[in-house]
GROMACS .gro file of C-alpha atoms in nm:
model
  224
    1UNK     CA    1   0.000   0.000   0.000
    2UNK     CA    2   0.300   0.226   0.014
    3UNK     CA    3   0.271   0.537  -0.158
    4UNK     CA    4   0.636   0.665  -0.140
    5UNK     CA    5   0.842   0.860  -0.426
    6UNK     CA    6   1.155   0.908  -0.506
    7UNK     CA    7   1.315   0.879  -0.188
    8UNK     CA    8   1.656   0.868  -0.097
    9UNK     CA    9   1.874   0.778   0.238
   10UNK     CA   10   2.239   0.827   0.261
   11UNK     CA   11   2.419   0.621   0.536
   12UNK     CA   12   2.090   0.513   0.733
   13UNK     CA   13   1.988   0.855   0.806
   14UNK     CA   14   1.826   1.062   0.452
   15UNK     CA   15   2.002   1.394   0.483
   16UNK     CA   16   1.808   1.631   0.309
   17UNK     CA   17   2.077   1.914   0.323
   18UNK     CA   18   2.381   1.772   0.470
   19UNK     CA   19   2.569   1.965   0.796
   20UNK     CA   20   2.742   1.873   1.108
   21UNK     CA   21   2.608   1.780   1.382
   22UNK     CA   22   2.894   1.765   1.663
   23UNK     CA   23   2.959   2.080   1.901
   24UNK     CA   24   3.325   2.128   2.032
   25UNK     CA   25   3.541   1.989   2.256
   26UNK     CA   26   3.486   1.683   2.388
   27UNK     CA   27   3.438   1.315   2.335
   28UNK     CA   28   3.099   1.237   2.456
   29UNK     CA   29   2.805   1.182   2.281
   30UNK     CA   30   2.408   1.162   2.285
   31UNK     CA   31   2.178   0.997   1.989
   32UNK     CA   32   1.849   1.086   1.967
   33UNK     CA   33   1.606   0.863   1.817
   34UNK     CA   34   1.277   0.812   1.764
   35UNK     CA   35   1.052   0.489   1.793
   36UNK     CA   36   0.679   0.433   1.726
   37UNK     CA   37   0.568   0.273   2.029
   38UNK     CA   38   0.768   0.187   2.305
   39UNK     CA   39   0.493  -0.131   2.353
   40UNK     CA   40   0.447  -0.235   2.000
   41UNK     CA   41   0.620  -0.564   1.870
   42UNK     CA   42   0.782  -0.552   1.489
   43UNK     CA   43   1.104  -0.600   1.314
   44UNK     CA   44   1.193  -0.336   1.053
   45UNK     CA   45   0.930  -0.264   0.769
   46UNK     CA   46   0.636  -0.381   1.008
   47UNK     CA   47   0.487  -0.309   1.357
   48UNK     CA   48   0.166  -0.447   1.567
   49UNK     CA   49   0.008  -0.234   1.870
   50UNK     CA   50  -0.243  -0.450   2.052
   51UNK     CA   51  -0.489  -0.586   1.864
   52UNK     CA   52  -0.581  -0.388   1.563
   53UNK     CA   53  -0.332  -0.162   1.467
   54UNK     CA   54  -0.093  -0.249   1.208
   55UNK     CA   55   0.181   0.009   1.081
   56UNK     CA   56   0.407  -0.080   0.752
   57UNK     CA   57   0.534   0.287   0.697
   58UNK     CA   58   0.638   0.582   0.948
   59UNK     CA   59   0.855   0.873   0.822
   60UNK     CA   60   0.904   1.197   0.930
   61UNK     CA   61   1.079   1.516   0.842
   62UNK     CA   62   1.289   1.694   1.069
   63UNK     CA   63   1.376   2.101   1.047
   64UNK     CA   64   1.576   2.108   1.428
   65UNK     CA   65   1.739   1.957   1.695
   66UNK     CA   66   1.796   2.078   2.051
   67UNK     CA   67   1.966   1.856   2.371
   68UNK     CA   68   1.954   2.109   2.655
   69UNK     CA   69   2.132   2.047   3.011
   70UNK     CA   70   1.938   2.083   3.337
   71UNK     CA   71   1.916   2.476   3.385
   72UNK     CA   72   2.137   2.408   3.755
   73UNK     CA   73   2.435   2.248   3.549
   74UNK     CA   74   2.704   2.505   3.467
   75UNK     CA   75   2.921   2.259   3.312
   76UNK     CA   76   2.662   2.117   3.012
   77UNK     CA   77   2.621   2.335   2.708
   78UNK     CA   78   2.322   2.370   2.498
   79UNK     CA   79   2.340   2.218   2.154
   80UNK     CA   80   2.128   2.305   1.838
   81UNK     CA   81   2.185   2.195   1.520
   82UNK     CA   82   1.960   2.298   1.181
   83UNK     CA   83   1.902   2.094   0.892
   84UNK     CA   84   1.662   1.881   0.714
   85UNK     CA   85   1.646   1.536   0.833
   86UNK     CA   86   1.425   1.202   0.739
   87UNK     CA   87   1.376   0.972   0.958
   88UNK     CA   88   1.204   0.621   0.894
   89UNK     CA   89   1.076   0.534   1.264
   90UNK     CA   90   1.020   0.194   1.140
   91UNK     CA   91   1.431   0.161   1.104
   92UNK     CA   92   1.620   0.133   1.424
   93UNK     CA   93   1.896   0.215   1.157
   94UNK     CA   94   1.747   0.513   1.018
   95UNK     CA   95   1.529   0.613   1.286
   96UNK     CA   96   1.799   0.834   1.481
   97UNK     CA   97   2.018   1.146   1.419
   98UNK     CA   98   2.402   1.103   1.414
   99UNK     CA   99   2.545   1.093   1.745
  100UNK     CA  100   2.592   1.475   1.883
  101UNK     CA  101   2.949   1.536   2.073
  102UNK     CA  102   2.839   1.743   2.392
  103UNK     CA  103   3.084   1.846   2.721
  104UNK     CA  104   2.998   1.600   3.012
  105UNK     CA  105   2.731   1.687   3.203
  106UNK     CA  106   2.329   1.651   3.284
  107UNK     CA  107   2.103   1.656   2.999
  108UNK     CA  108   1.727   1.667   3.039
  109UNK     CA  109   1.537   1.835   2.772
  110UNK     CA  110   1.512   1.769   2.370
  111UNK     CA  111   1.330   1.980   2.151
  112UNK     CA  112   1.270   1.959   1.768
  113UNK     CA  113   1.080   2.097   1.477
  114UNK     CA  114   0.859   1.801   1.255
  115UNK     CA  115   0.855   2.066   0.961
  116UNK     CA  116   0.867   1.987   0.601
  117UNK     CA  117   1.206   2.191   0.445
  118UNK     CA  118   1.209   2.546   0.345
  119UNK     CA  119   1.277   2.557   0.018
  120UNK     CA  120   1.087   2.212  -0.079
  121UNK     CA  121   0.796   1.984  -0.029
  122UNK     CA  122   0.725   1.731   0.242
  123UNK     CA  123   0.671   1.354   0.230
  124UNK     CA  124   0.539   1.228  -0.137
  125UNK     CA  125   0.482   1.566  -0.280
  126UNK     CA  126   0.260   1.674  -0.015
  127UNK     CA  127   0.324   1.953   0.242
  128UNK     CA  128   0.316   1.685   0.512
  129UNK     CA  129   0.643   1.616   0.741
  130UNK     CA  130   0.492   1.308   0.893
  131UNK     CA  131   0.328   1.017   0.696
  132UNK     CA  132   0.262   0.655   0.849
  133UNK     CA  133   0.061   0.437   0.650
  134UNK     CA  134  -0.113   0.109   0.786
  135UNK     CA  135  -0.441  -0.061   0.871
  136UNK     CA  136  -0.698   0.011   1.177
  137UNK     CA  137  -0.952  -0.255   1.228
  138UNK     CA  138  -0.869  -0.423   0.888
  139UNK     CA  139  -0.917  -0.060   0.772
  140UNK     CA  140  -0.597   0.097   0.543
  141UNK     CA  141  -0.553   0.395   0.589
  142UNK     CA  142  -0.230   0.668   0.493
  143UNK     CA  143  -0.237   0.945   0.760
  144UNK     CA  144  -0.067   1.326   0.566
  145UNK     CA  145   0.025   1.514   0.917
  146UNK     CA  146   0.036   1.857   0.929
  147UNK     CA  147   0.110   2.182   1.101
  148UNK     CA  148   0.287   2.027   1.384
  149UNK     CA  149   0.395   2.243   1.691
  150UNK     CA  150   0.783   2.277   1.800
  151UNK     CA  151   0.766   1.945   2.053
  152UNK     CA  152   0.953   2.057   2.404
  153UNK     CA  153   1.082   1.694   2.596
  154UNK     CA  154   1.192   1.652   2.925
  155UNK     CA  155   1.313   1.407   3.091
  156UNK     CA  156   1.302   1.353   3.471
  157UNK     CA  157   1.617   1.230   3.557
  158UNK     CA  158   1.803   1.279   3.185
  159UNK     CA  159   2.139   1.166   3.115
  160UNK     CA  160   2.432   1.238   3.325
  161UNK     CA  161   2.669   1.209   3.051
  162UNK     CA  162   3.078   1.078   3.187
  163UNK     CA  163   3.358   1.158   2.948
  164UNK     CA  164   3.369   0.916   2.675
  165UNK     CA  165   3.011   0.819   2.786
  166UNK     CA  166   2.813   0.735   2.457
  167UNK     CA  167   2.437   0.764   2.551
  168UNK     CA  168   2.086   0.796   2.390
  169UNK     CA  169   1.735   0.918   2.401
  170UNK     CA  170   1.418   0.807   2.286
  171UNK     CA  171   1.142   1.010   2.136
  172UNK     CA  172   0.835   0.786   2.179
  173UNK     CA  173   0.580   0.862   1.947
  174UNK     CA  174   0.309   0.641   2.134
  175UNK     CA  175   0.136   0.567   1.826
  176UNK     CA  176  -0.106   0.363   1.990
  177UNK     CA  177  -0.334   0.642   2.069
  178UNK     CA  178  -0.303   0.841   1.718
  179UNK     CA  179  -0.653   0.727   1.681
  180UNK     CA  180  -0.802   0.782   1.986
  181UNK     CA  181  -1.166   0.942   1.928
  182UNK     CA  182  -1.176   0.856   1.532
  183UNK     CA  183  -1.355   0.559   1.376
  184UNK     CA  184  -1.220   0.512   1.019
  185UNK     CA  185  -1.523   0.315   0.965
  186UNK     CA  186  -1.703   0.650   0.955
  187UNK     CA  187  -1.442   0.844   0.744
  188UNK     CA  188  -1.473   0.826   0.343
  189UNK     CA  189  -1.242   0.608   0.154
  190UNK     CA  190  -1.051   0.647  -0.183
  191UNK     CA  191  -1.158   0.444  -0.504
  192UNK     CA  192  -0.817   0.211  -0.374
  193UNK     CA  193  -1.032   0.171  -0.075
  194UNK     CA  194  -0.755   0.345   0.134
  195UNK     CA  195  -0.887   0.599   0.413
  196UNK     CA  196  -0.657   0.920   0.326
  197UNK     CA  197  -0.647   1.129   0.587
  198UNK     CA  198  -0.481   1.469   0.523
  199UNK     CA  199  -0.527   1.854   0.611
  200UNK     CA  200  -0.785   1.939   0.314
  201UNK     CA  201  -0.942   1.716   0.220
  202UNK     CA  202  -1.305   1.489   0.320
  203UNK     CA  203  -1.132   1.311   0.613
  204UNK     CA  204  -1.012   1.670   0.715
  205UNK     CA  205  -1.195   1.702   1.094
  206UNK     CA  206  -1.012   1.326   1.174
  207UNK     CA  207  -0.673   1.480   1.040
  208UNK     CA  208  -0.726   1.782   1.347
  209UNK     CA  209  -0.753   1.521   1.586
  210UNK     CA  210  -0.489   1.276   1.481
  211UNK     CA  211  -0.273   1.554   1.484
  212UNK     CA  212  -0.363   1.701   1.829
  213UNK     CA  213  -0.332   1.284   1.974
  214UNK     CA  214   0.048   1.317   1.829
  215UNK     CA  215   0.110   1.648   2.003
  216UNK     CA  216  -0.046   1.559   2.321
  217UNK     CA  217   0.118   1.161   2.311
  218UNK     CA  218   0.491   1.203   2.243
  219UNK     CA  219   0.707   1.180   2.539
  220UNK     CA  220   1.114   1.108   2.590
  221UNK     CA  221   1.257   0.777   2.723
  222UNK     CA  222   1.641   0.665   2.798
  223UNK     CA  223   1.767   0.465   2.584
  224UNK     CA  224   1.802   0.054   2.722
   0.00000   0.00000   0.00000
């Protein structure tokens, strides 16, 4: 059912615009990645959440990235780093940013941007920076996500990163209640029989929602 086009990834990560992501001094580092569900089973290309949600494609599109200390620690240093990044959550490979060289210290925030690029379109010709496609209740459906907010993290405890540490977070999407207060049953198809959810068009009232799940679901985990 995938509806992708014409997309490319360059060593696991797609880099839109390519830059560096490392600030100076220093050998320790921090990934940030990003899964779907932190209680979903799958392998790469495919992923189950309870009973009736099936997801075969998650991608999103990345504008910035932010790994902020705990405001007490004098000796962490903020790091921000712009580009244009695709990530396919489905990829453990391709689902995180390069690792980011940061002083030692106590990290507990991330922030980032899901933003299509400035000068170009989002995900399959669309303006939309995040696109999972799957089925609901034996329902398929391709979700078109826009006009997502800048996404502030925190972590309670964060990372106390050690020189030479190498550590990671997790953004967890918790895809598992995307859907929470839409029936797709009730939303109109496409002649393919796919339910296309997207800002303008029929299914446009389900697309608010879906959208204001994500905002109001995503939260930060260490990484095992």
């Amino acid at each position: 059912m995938s509806r992708r086009h014409g997309m490319k990834t360059i060593g696991g990560v797609a880099l839109l615009v390519g830059m560096m992501l490392s600030a100076c001094g220093g050998e320790s580092t921090i990934t940030v990645e990003m899964a779907a569900d932190s209680a979903s089973q799958g392998s790469p290309g495919a992923l189950t959440i309870g009973d009736d949600l099936e997801i075969d494609r998650l991608e999103v599109q990345l504008r910035e990235i932010k790994i902020l200390p705990d405001n007490a620690n004098e000796g962490a240093e903020k790091f921000k780093a712009k580009g244009e990044f695709l990530l396919d959550v489905l990829d453990a490979e391709r689902s995180a940013l390069p690792e980011t060289t940061l002083e030692p210290g106590l990290y507990k925030k991330v922030e980032f941007k899901i933003e299509k690029p400035s000068s170009g379109e989002g995900l399959d010709g669309t303006d939309a920076p995040l696109v999972c496609e799957g089925r609901k209740g034996g329902i398929a459906f391709a979700l078109h996500i826009e006009d997502l907010s800048k996404i502030t993290l925190r972590d309670v405890n964060g990372i106390n990163l050690q020189e030479g540490d190498a550590e990671g977070f997790v953004v967890d999407l918790v895809s598992s209640s995307w859907f929470e207060g839409v029936d797709l049953a009730e939303l109109e198809a496409e002649e393919d029989g796919v339910v296309l959810i997207d800002k303008d068009g029929p299914n446009k009232d389900a697309h608010k929602t879906i959208r204001d799940n994500i905002q109001a679901a995503i939260k930060l985990l260490r990484k095992p």
